[in-house]
Structures are given as C-alpha cells and as structure tokens.
GROMACS .gro file of C-alpha atoms in nm:
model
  201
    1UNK     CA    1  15.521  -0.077  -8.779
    2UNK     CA    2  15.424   0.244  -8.627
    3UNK     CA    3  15.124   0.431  -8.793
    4UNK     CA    4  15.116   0.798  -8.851
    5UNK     CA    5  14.816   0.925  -8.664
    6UNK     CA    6  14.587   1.112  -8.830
    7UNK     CA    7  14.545   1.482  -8.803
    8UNK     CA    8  14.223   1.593  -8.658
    9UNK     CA    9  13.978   1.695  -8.979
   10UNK     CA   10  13.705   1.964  -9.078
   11UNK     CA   11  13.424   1.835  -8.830
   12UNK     CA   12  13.110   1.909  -8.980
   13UNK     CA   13  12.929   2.024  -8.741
   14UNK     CA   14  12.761   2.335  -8.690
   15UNK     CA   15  12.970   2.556  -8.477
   16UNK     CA   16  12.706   2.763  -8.175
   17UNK     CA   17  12.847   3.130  -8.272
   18UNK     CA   18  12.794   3.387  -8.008
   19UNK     CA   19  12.625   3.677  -7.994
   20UNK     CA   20  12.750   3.938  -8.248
   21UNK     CA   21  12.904   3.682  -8.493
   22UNK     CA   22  12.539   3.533  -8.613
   23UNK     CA   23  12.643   3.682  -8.978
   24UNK     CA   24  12.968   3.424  -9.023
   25UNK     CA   25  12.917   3.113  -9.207
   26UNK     CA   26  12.923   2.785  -9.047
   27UNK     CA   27  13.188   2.682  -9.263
   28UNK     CA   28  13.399   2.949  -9.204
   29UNK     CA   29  13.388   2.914  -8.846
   30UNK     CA   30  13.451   2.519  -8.910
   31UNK     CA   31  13.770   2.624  -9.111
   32UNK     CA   32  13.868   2.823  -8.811
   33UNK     CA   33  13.833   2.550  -8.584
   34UNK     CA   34  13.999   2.312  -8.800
   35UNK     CA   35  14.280   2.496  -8.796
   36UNK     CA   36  14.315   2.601  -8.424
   37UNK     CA   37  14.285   2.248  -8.298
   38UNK     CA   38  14.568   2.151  -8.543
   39UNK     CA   39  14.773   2.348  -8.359
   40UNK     CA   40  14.862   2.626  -8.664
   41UNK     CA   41  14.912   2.979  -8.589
   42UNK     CA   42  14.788   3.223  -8.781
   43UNK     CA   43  14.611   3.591  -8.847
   44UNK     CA   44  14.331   3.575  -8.994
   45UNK     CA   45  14.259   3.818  -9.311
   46UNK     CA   46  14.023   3.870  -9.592
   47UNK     CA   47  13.649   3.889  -9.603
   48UNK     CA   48  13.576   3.653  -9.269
   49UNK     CA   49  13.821   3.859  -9.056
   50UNK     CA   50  13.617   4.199  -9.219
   51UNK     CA   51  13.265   3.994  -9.077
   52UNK     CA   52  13.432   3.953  -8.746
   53UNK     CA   53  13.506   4.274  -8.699
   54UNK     CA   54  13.123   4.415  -8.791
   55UNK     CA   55  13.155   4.409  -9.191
   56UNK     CA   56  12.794   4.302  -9.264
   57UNK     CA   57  12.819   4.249  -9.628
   58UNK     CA   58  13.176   4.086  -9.633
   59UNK     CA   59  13.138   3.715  -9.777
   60UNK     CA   60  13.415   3.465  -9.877
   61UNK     CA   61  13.695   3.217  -9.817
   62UNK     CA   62  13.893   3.235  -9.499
   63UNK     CA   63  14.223   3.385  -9.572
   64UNK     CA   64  14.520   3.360  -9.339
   65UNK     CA   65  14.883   3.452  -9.282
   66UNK     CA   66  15.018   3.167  -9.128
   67UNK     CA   67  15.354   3.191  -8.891
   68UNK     CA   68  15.680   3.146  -9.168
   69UNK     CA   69  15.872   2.905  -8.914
   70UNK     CA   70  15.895   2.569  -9.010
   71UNK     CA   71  15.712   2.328  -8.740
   72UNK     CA   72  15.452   2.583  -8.796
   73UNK     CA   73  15.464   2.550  -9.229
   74UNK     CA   74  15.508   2.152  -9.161
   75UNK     CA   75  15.168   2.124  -8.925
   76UNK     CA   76  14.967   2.334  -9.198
   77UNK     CA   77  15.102   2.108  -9.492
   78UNK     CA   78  15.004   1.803  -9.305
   79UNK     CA   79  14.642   1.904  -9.202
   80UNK     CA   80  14.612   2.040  -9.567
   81UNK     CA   81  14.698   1.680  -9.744
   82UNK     CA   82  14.520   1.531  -9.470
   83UNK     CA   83  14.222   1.694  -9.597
   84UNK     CA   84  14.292   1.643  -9.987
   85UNK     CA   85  14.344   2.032 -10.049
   86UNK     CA   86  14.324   2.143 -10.457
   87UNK     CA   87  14.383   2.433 -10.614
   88UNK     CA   88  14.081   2.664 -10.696
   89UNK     CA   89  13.974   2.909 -10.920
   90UNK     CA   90  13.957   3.283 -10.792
   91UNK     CA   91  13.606   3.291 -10.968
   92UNK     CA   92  13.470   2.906 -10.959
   93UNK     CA   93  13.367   2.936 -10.550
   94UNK     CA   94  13.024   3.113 -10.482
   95UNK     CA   95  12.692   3.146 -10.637
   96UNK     CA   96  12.386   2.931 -10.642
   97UNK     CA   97  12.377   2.594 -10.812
   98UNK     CA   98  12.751   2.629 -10.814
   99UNK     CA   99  12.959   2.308 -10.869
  100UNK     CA  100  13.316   2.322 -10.619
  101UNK     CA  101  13.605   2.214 -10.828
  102UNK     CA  102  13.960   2.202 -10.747
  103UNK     CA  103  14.248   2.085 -10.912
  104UNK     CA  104  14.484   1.853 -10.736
  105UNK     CA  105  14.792   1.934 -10.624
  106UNK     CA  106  15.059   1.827 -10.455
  107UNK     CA  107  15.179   2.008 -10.129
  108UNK     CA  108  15.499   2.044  -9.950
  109UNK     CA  109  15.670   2.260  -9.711
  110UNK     CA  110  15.840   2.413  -9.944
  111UNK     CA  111  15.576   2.490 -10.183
  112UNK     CA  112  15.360   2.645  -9.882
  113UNK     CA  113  15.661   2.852  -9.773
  114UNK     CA  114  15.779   3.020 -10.120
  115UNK     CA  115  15.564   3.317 -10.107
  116UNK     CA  116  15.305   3.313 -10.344
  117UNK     CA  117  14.896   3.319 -10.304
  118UNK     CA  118  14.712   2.964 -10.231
  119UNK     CA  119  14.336   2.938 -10.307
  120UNK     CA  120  14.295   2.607 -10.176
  121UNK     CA  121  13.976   2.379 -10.114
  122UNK     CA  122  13.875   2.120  -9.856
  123UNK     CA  123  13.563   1.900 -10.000
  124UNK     CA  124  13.303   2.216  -9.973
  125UNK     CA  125  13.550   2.451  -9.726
  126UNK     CA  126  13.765   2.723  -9.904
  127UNK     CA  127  14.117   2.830  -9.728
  128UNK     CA  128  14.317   3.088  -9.864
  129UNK     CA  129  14.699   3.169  -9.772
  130UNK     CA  130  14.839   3.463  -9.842
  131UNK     CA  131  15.205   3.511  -9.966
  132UNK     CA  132  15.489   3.637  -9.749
  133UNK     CA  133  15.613   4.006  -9.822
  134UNK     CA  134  15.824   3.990 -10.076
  135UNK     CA  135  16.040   4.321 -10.036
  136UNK     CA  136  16.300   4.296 -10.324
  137UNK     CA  137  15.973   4.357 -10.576
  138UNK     CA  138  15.784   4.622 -10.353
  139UNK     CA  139  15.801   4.980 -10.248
  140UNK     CA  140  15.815   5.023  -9.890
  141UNK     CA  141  15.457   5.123  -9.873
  142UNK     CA  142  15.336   4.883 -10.137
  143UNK     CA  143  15.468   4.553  -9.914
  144UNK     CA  144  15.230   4.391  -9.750
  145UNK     CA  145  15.239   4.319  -9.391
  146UNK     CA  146  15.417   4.031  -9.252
  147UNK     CA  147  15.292   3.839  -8.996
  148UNK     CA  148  15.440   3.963  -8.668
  149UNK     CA  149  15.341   4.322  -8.797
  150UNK     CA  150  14.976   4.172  -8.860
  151UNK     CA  151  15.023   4.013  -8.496
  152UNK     CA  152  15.109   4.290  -8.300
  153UNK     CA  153  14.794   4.505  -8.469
  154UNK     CA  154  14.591   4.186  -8.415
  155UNK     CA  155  14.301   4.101  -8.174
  156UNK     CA  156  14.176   3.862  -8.029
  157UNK     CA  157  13.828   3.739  -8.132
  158UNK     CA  158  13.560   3.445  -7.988
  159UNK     CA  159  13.357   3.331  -8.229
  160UNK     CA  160  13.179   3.041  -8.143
  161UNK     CA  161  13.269   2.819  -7.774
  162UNK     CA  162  13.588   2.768  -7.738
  163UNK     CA  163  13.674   2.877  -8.115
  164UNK     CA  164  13.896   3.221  -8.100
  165UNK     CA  165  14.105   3.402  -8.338
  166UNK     CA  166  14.353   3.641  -8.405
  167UNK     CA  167  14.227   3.915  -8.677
  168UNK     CA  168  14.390   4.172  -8.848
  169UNK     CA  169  14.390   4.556  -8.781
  170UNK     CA  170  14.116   4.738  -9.006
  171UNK     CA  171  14.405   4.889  -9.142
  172UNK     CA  172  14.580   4.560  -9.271
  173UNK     CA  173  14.234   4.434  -9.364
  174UNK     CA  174  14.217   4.732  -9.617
  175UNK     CA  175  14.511   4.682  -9.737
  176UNK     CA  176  14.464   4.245  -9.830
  177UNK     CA  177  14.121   4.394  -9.918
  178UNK     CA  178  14.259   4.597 -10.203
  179UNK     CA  179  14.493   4.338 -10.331
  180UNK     CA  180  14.177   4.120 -10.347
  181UNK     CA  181  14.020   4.358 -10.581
  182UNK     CA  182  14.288   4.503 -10.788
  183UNK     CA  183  14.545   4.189 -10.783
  184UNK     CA  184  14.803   4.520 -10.679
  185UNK     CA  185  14.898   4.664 -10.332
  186UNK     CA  186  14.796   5.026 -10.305
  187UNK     CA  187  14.996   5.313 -10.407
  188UNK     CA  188  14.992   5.573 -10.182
  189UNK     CA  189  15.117   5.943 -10.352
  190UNK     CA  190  15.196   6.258 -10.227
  191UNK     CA  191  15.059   6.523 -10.426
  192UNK     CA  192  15.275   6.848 -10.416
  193UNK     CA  193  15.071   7.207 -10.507
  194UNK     CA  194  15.336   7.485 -10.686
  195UNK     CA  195  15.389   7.756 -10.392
  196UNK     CA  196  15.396   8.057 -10.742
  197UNK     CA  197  15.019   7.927 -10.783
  198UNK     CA  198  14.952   7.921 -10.372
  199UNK     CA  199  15.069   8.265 -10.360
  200UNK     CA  200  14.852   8.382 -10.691
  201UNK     CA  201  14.582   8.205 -10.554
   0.00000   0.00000   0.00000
C-alpha cells in the first residue's frame, strides 16, 4: 500500500532575516517559509506585508490571498490539515501570558475556496486567508482586490536566505488594512459644492 507522503511542516527554526527586515517576527517569517516550500502561491497582505514594506509598528498574523485555482486551493488545504489548523478568535492571539486556542475544524477545498475570512492557527503560528471579492454584494470601489490585481501591484520581497515574497501595493495594503479595523471596505464619496454658493462666495 502506497503511503501519502507528508507535506513539509512549520520548521522551527529561526529564520537569518536580512538587513532591513530585523523588525519581522521569526514566526512570521517561518509561516512564510512554510508556505513557499509547499509550493502555494500567494500575496501576502495584512500587518507582516505593512513590516516588509518599512511599517515599524505593524504587528500580527500573516495574511494572504492565495491563487483561486484549484491545484493551488488543494496544496494549501493539505499543508493546512497537515499542520492541524483551528479556527481562532480575532481577539484571543497576542498579549503577554496569553494562552493560543483554536477550535478544530475541518478543512476542504471547498470550504477554503467559498470566499469568506479564515483566522486559522498552526500550534503557536497564526495564518490568515482572506476571502475572494465577492462583487454581487459590493460597490465597485468597495470590492476588494483579487489576486491577479494584488499580483500585478505586487513586489517582490527577500526576507530571510532564500525566503522571498510577493507583497501587496501600499495601496491594497490600506485598503485589507481598513477592513481589519472597521470589519467594512472603505467608502470612497464625492462631495459636490452648490455652484449659487461658489459664485456668492
């Protein structure tokens, strides 16, 4: 009988970051590297891919929009179970003397591909993955990017040898940034003055 080989796991290992990157977490960098050697593409987001790019305060989870094709959805789903990935709370991850708990769960393709927000843990690593656009509920300007959009604005960062990742444009990083904090895509408005009260003016 022919045994299903293992997917390669979170090595625990202290990643050497390069110069300029000193202010990411080990574990985020681990997360990173778990999922680059399993072969998942991705763009990063959220507070890690804000540190990258020179946010000094930014602190949190990885977050990722992963490639919606299937192989790509099936690889993810695999590592994920591989590593016994639960649900979290938004607000049971950081803080001193703070115990991790997640929830088990049970993950599919599927699941992973429907859309919605996953704030996932790994033992002590936190992974989110953001939902695909979901245009049928949005405004135009409200949807959030999809990944080829996030791609093509994307660029190309080394971390730590031979670790490197694709990160979002500032501009997309705002934008997940906001959702973060609100739990709402910005609303962008177009403020029109009367020309009678221009011309009075």
């Amino acid at each position: 009988m022919l045994l299903k080989r293992r997917p390669p796991g979170i090595s625990t290992e202290a990643p050497e970051l390069l110069a300029g990157y000193e202010q990411l977490e080990p574990s985020a960098v681990a997360v990173v590297r778990w999922l680059n050697v399993n072969k998942i593409d991705y763009v990063l987001v959220g507070p890690v891919a804000r540190a990258i790019r020179g946010e000094a305060n930014a602190a949190g989870p990885v977050a990722i929009v992963p490639a919606p094709y299937g192989r790509n959805w099936e690889r993810l789903c695999i590592a994920l179970t591989a590593e016994r990935a639960g649900l979290r709370a938004e607000s049971a991850t950081r803080g001193p003397g703070s115990i991790p708990v997640a929830s088990p769960v049970k993950l599919t393709v599927d699941k992973l591909a429907r859309g919605r927000r996953w704030l996932l843990r790994c033992g002590s690593y936190d992974l989110d993955i953001e939902g695909l656009p979901l245009p049928e509920a949005q405004t135009p300007e409200q949807s959030a990017p999809g990944y080829q959009e996030l791609l093509y604005e994307a660029a190309r960062f080394e971390i730590a040898d031979g670790v490197s990742v694709e990160v979002a444009a500032p501009e997309d990083l705002e934008h997940y940034s906001h959702v973060r904090r609100t739990g709402s895509a910005p609303e962008f408005r177009v403020m029109r003055t009367n020309a009678a009260e221009q011309h009075t003016a």
